[in-house]
Coordinates of C-alpha atoms in Angstrom, one line a residue:
Chain A
M1 CA 28.7 202.6 59.0
N2 CA 30.6 202.7 55.8
A3 CA 33.9 201.7 57.4
C4 CA 32.3 198.7 59.1
P5 CA 33.2 195.4 57.7
E6 CA 30.3 193.4 56.3
N7 CA 30.8 190.6 58.7
V8 CA 30.4 192.7 61.9
I9 CA 26.7 192.0 61.9
H10 CA 27.3 188.3 61.6
L11 CA 29.8 188.4 64.4
M12 CA 27.3 190.3 66.5
D13 CA 24.6 187.6 65.8
D14 CA 27.0 184.8 66.6
Y15 CA 28.0 186.6 69.8
L16 CA 24.4 187.1 70.8
D17 CA 23.7 183.5 70.0
G18 CA 26.5 182.5 72.4
D19 CA 28.1 180.8 69.4
I20 CA 31.3 182.7 68.7
S21 CA 35.0 181.7 68.6
P22 CA 37.4 183.6 71.0
S23 CA 39.2 185.2 68.1
D24 CA 36.0 186.4 66.5
E25 CA 34.8 187.7 69.8
K26 CA 38.0 189.7 70.1
K27 CA 37.5 191.2 66.6
L28 CA 34.0 192.2 67.5
K29 CA 34.9 193.8 70.7
E30 CA 37.7 195.8 69.1
H31 CA 35.3 197.0 66.4
L32 CA 32.6 198.0 68.9
E33 CA 35.1 200.1 70.9
S34 CA 36.0 202.1 67.8
C35 CA 32.5 202.3 66.1
S36 CA 29.7 204.0 67.9
D37 CA 27.0 203.0 65.3
C38 CA 27.7 199.3 65.7
R39 CA 27.9 199.8 69.5
K40 CA 24.5 201.4 69.5
Q41 CA 23.1 198.5 67.3
Y42 CA 24.7 196.0 69.7
Q43 CA 23.2 197.8 72.8
A44 CA 19.8 198.0 71.2
L45 CA 19.8 194.3 70.4
S46 CA 21.0 193.4 73.9
K47 CA 18.3 195.5 75.4
T48 CA 15.7 193.8 73.1
I49 CA 16.8 190.4 74.4
A50 CA 16.7 191.5 78.0
F51 CA 13.3 192.9 77.3
V52 CA 11.9 189.7 75.9
Q53 CA 13.5 187.7 78.7
S54 CA 11.9 190.0 81.3
A55 CA 8.7 188.1 80.4
S56 CA 7.7 186.4 83.6
H57 CA 7.4 182.7 83.8
I58 CA 3.9 181.6 83.3
Q59 CA 2.3 178.7 85.1
A60 CA -0.5 176.5 83.7
P61 CA -3.8 176.9 85.6
S62 CA -4.0 174.7 88.7
D63 CA -6.7 172.4 87.2
F64 CA -4.7 171.9 84.0
V65 CA -3.7 168.3 84.6
Q66 CA -7.1 167.2 85.6
K67 CA -8.7 169.0 82.6
T68 CA -6.2 167.5 80.2
M69 CA -6.8 164.0 81.5
A70 CA -10.5 164.5 81.1
R71 CA -9.9 165.3 77.5
L72 CA -8.1 162.1 76.7
P73 CA -10.0 159.6 74.5
K74 CA -11.8 157.1 76.7
E75 CA -11.2 154.1 74.5
R76 CA -7.7 153.7 75.7
Q77 CA -8.4 150.1 76.5
R78 CA -9.6 149.6 72.9
A79 CA -6.4 151.2 71.8
G80 CA -4.4 148.7 73.9
V81 CA -6.4 145.9 72.4
Q82 CA -5.8 147.1 68.9
R83 CA -2.1 147.4 69.6
W84 CA -2.0 143.9 70.9
F85 CA -3.9 142.7 67.7
R86 CA -1.4 144.4 65.5
R87 CA 1.5 142.7 67.3
H88 CA 0.0 139.2 67.4
P89 CA -2.2 138.6 64.5
M90 CA -2.3 134.8 64.7
L91 CA -3.0 134.8 68.4
A92 CA -5.7 137.4 67.8
A93 CA -7.4 135.3 65.3
A94 CA -7.2 132.3 67.6
A95 CA -8.6 134.4 70.5
I96 CA -11.5 135.6 68.4
F97 CA -12.3 132.1 67.3
C98 CA -12.3 130.9 70.9
I99 CA -14.5 133.8 72.0
L100 CA -17.0 133.2 69.3
M101 CA -17.1 129.4 69.8
S102 CA -17.6 129.6 73.5
A103 CA -20.2 132.4 73.1
A104 CA -22.1 130.1 70.6
L105 CA -21.9 127.2 72.9
F106 CA -23.1 128.9 76.0
T107 CA -25.9 130.7 74.4
N108 CA -27.1 127.4 72.9
F109 CA -26.7 125.6 76.1
N110 CA -28.5 128.3 78.2
D111 CA -31.2 129.0 75.7
D112 CA -32.3 125.3 75.9
Q113 CA -33.2 125.3 79.6
Q114 CA -36.8 124.6 78.7
F115 CA -38.4 121.2 78.5
S116 CA -38.9 120.2 74.9
F117 CA -38.9 117.1 72.8
T118 CA -39.3 116.1 69.2
K119 CA -42.9 116.1 68.1
Q120 CA -44.0 112.6 67.2
P121 CA -47.5 111.1 67.1
N122 CA -48.5 108.8 69.9
L123 CA -46.2 110.4 72.5
M124 CA -47.5 111.2 75.9
V125 CA -46.2 113.6 78.5
E126 CA -46.3 113.1 82.3
G127 CA -44.9 116.2 84.0
Q128 CA -41.3 116.4 82.8
T129 CA -41.3 112.9 81.4
V130 CA -42.0 111.9 77.8
V131 CA -43.7 108.5 77.6
V132 CA -44.0 106.1 74.7
P133 CA -47.2 104.4 75.8
E134 CA -47.6 100.6 76.0
G135 CA -48.7 99.0 72.8
Q136 CA -47.8 102.1 70.7
T137 CA -45.0 102.3 68.1
V138 CA -43.2 105.6 67.5
V139 CA -41.2 105.7 64.3
G140 CA -38.3 108.2 63.9
D141 CA -35.6 109.8 66.0
L142 CA -36.5 111.4 69.4
T143 CA -34.7 114.2 71.2
V144 CA -35.8 115.2 74.7
R145 CA -34.4 118.3 76.4
N146 CA -34.5 118.9 80.1
G147 CA -36.8 116.0 80.7
D148 CA -36.7 112.2 81.1
L149 CA -37.8 109.5 78.8
R150 CA -39.7 106.3 79.5
V151 CA -40.4 103.8 76.8
E152 CA -43.2 101.3 77.5
G153 CA -44.1 100.6 73.9
E154 CA -41.7 100.6 70.9
L155 CA -39.4 103.3 69.6
Q156 CA -37.9 102.8 66.1
G157 CA -35.1 105.3 66.0
N158 CA -32.3 106.9 67.9
V159 CA -32.8 108.7 71.2
T160 CA -30.9 111.8 72.5
I161 CA -31.6 113.0 76.0
V162 CA -30.1 116.4 77.0
N163 CA -30.1 117.1 80.8
G164 CA -32.3 114.3 81.6
Q165 CA -32.2 110.5 81.8
Y166 CA -33.5 107.5 80.1
M167 CA -35.5 105.4 82.5
A168 CA -35.2 101.7 81.9
S169 CA -38.4 100.1 81.3
S170 CA -40.1 97.3 79.4
G171 CA -40.1 99.1 76.0
V172 CA -38.0 98.5 73.0
I173 CA -35.7 101.0 71.3
T174 CA -34.2 99.9 68.0
G175 CA -31.7 102.8 67.7
E176 CA -28.9 104.2 69.9
I177 CA -29.5 106.0 73.2
E178 CA -27.4 109.0 74.0
E179 CA -27.6 111.0 77.3
I180 CA -26.0 114.4 77.5
D181 CA -25.9 116.4 80.6
K182 CA -22.7 118.4 80.6
A183 CA -21.7 121.5 78.6
F184 CA -18.7 119.8 77.0
E185 CA -20.7 116.9 75.9
W186 CA -23.4 119.3 74.5
L187 CA -20.7 121.0 72.5
W188 CA -19.3 117.8 71.2
H189 CA -22.8 116.7 70.3
S190 CA -23.5 120.0 68.5
I191 CA -20.3 119.8 66.5
K192 CA -21.0 116.2 65.6
N193 CA -24.5 117.1 64.5
S194 CA -23.4 120.1 62.5
F195 CA -20.9 117.9 60.7
K196 CA -23.6 115.3 60.0
D197 CA -25.9 118.1 58.8
A198 CA -23.2 119.4 56.5
A199 CA -22.5 115.9 55.2
A200 CA -26.3 115.4 54.7
I201 CA -26.3 118.6 52.5
F202 CA -23.5 117.2 50.4
D203 CA -24.9 113.7 50.2
G204 CA -28.4 114.6 49.3
D205 CA -31.7 115.0 51.0
D206 CA -32.4 111.4 52.0
S207 CA -29.2 110.3 53.6
Q208 CA -30.3 111.3 57.1
T209 CA -33.4 109.2 57.0
A210 CA -31.5 106.3 55.5
E211 CA -29.2 106.3 58.5
Chain B
M1 CA 14.9 162.9 83.6
D2 CA 14.7 161.1 80.2
A3 CA 14.9 157.7 81.9
L4 CA 12.1 158.7 84.3
V5 CA 9.9 159.8 81.4
N6 CA 10.7 156.7 79.4
K7 CA 9.6 154.6 82.3
R8 CA 6.3 156.4 82.4
I9 CA 5.9 156.1 78.6
A10 CA 6.4 152.4 78.9
K11 CA 3.6 152.3 81.4
V12 CA 1.3 154.4 79.2
L13 CA 2.0 152.0 76.4
K14 CA 0.7 149.2 78.6
G15 CA -2.5 151.2 79.1
D16 CA -1.7 152.9 82.5
Q17 CA -3.4 156.3 82.3
N18 CA -2.1 157.6 85.6
A19 CA 1.4 157.4 84.2
F20 CA 0.4 159.9 81.6
A21 CA -1.0 162.2 84.2
E22 CA 2.5 162.2 85.7
I23 CA 4.0 163.2 82.3
V24 CA 1.4 166.0 82.0
E25 CA 2.4 167.1 85.5
L26 CA 6.0 167.3 84.5
Y27 CA 5.6 169.4 81.4
Q28 CA 2.4 171.3 81.9
H29 CA 4.0 174.7 82.8
Q30 CA 6.6 174.7 80.0
L31 CA 4.1 173.6 77.4
Y32 CA 1.5 176.1 78.5
Q33 CA 4.0 178.8 78.5
I34 CA 5.1 178.1 74.9
C35 CA 1.5 178.2 73.8
Y36 CA 0.7 181.3 75.8
R37 CA 3.7 183.2 74.3
M38 CA 2.8 182.0 70.8
L39 CA -0.9 182.8 71.0
G40 CA -1.0 185.6 73.5
N41 CA -4.3 184.4 75.0
K42 CA -4.8 182.3 78.1
Q43 CA -7.9 180.5 76.8
E44 CA -6.4 179.5 73.6
A45 CA -3.1 178.6 75.3
E46 CA -4.9 176.2 77.6
D47 CA -6.9 174.7 74.7
I48 CA -3.9 174.2 72.5
A49 CA -1.7 172.9 75.3
Q50 CA -4.3 170.3 76.2
E51 CA -4.7 169.4 72.6
A52 CA -1.0 168.9 72.3
F53 CA -1.0 166.5 75.3
M54 CA -4.0 164.7 73.9
R55 CA -2.2 164.2 70.6
A56 CA 1.0 163.1 72.4
Y57 CA -1.1 160.5 74.3
V58 CA -2.9 159.2 71.2
N59 CA 0.3 158.9 69.2
I60 CA 2.7 157.9 72.0
H61 CA 3.4 154.6 70.2
T62 CA 5.1 156.6 67.4
F63 CA 7.5 158.3 69.8
D64 CA 11.1 157.1 69.5
Q65 CA 12.3 156.7 73.0
N66 CA 15.9 157.2 72.0
R67 CA 15.0 160.9 71.5
K68 CA 14.1 163.6 73.9
F69 CA 10.4 163.5 74.9
S70 CA 10.2 167.3 75.5
T71 CA 11.4 168.0 72.0
W72 CA 8.7 165.8 70.5
L73 CA 6.1 167.3 72.8
Y74 CA 7.1 170.9 72.0
R75 CA 7.1 170.1 68.3
I76 CA 3.5 169.0 68.5
A77 CA 2.6 172.1 70.4
T78 CA 4.4 174.6 68.2
N79 CA 2.8 173.0 65.1
L80 CA -0.6 173.4 66.7
C81 CA 0.1 177.0 67.6
I82 CA 1.3 177.9 64.2
D83 CA -1.8 176.3 62.6
R84 CA -4.0 178.2 65.0
I85 CA -2.2 181.5 64.2
R86 CA -2.5 180.9 60.5
K87 CA -6.2 180.1 60.8
K88 CA -7.1 183.3 62.4
K89 CA -4.8 185.4 60.3
P90 CA -7.5 187.1 58.1
D91 CA -8.7 189.1 61.1
Y92 CA -5.3 189.2 62.8
H93 CA -4.6 192.9 62.0
L94 CA -8.0 194.0 63.3
D95 CA -7.3 191.8 66.3
A96 CA -3.9 193.5 67.0
E97 CA -5.4 196.9 66.7
V98 CA -8.1 196.0 69.3
R99 CA -5.7 194.2 71.6
G100 CA -3.9 197.3 72.7
T101 CA -7.1 199.1 73.7
E102 CA -8.5 196.0 75.2
G103 CA -5.5 195.6 77.4
L104 CA -5.8 199.3 78.5
N105 CA -9.4 198.9 79.3
M106 CA -8.7 195.7 81.2
Y107 CA -6.0 197.3 83.3
S108 CA -7.8 200.5 83.9
K109 CA -10.7 198.4 85.1
I110 CA -8.4 196.5 87.5
A111 CA -6.9 199.8 88.7
N112 CA -10.4 201.1 89.4
D113 CA -11.6 198.0 91.2
D114 CA -8.6 197.1 93.3
E115 CA -6.5 200.2 93.5
L116 CA -3.2 198.4 92.7
P117 CA 0.0 200.2 93.7
E118 CA 1.8 202.2 91.0
E119 CA 4.8 199.8 90.7
E120 CA 2.5 196.8 90.3
L121 CA 0.8 198.6 87.5
M122 CA 4.2 199.3 85.9
R123 CA 5.2 195.7 86.1
M124 CA 2.0 194.6 84.5
E125 CA 2.4 197.0 81.7
V126 CA 5.8 195.8 80.9
Q127 CA 4.5 192.2 80.8
E128 CA 1.6 193.3 78.6
R129 CA 4.0 195.1 76.3
V130 CA 6.4 192.1 76.0
Q131 CA 3.5 189.8 75.0
Y132 CA 2.2 192.4 72.6
E133 CA 5.6 192.7 70.9
I134 CA 6.0 189.0 70.6
S135 CA 2.5 188.7 69.2
R136 CA 3.4 191.2 66.5
L137 CA 6.2 189.0 65.2
P138 CA 5.5 186.9 62.1
D139 CA 4.7 183.4 63.3
K140 CA 8.0 182.1 61.7
Y141 CA 10.1 184.2 63.9
R142 CA 7.8 184.1 66.8
A143 CA 8.3 180.3 67.4
A144 CA 12.1 180.6 67.2
I145 CA 12.2 183.6 69.5
V146 CA 9.9 182.1 72.1
L147 CA 11.9 178.8 72.2
K148 CA 15.2 180.6 72.3
Y149 CA 14.5 183.4 74.8
I150 CA 11.5 182.3 76.8
E151 CA 12.2 178.6 77.0
E152 CA 16.0 179.2 76.7
L153 CA 16.5 176.1 74.7
P154 CA 19.7 175.3 72.8
L155 CA 19.7 176.0 69.1
A156 CA 20.1 172.4 68.2
E157 CA 17.0 171.5 70.1
I158 CA 15.0 174.4 68.5
S159 CA 16.1 173.1 65.1
E160 CA 14.7 169.7 66.0
I161 CA 11.4 171.1 67.4
L162 CA 10.8 173.3 64.3
D163 CA 12.1 170.6 62.0
L164 CA 14.4 173.2 60.3
P165 CA 18.2 173.2 59.6
L166 CA 20.3 174.9 62.2
G167 CA 21.2 177.7 59.8
T168 CA 17.5 178.5 59.2
V169 CA 16.8 178.6 62.9
K170 CA 19.7 181.0 63.4
T171 CA 18.4 183.2 60.6
R172 CA 15.0 183.3 62.1
I173 CA 16.3 184.2 65.5
H174 CA 18.4 187.0 64.0
R175 CA 15.6 188.4 62.0
G176 CA 13.2 188.0 64.9
R177 CA 15.6 189.8 67.1
E178 CA 16.1 192.6 64.6
A179 CA 12.3 192.9 64.1
L180 CA 11.8 193.2 67.8
R181 CA 14.6 195.9 68.0
K182 CA 12.8 197.9 65.4
Q183 CA 9.4 197.5 67.2
L184 CA 11.0 198.7 70.4
S185 CA 13.0 201.5 69.0
N186 CA 10.4 204.0 70.2
L187 CA 10.3 202.5 73.7

């Protein structure tokens, strides 16, 4: 081995890597012919490689794909939604606003399917109809939900009827009459009222009654 | 191949899970083989290979489609394998000692049960020996040797998978080769 140039090992490595220039390859081959130690080393390494490469090709178990897919996280739709949010933050904000608004609207609208009305003294109820009896005076605003209103006496205040109707009669109403029977109108009415309420908070306690 | 895979990745990004099943179909055997050769155990190989696919799926939006998908996938898998090997290192030597006898027991059992022909036994023993010798390599060299000689990947790709300079990959392959030669000198 003493006579062997230092770089023979490197040449051998390059050769075995399949990464050697033709001139180096020639040098290596010449050396291997003359040096039995290096030849032995080279043969041993070649045998080693052949041995490792004799490892048979291994196949994944037949249910591998199915098992792998079963292991994937199930919230891939959520991941998709998150990705979309990241890309379109403004649209996402708008979408969330719309979803919340419509949710609020429809729960309100559907929750109020029952017949109800503002409790005032003197009012009478006939089935689904609220009646202001003849000769009586009701003071204050009146809201009737899912029912009708008939005024035979006098009503001093505004009237709101949701999903019902005002039946014209001989009575007197001093305020405004508003009939609401569609979801959109209900929404508009809710918004208007919430603004009014908000204004009332800022204006002071009595502004609503002064109206 | 890459164009095909990229098409499927685009579908996966849109939330199409079946497209990912096709990707798994394409790479399952190679990925399982890398894991098996790295870990020397079918159960663990299956577990880690599945884990690698799972991570690829979860992080698919970070994959740069100008690169080779297999390189990215193999990188996830080899990292997981190396982590697994390092985690069980404390009892590794015990393990290696037992492994030989375990293998013998297993094969003698098969021989008793099924009366396999002599040459079949010989073939199995060589396979067992190959795996055993690969498992004895330090994990640094093992990954390089498996990718080079079992998967037969080009050096440049191995360097990308292992995230190492080309020179370091070469050194590891040379040292791994030399270590194997020494291990096999009594063969």
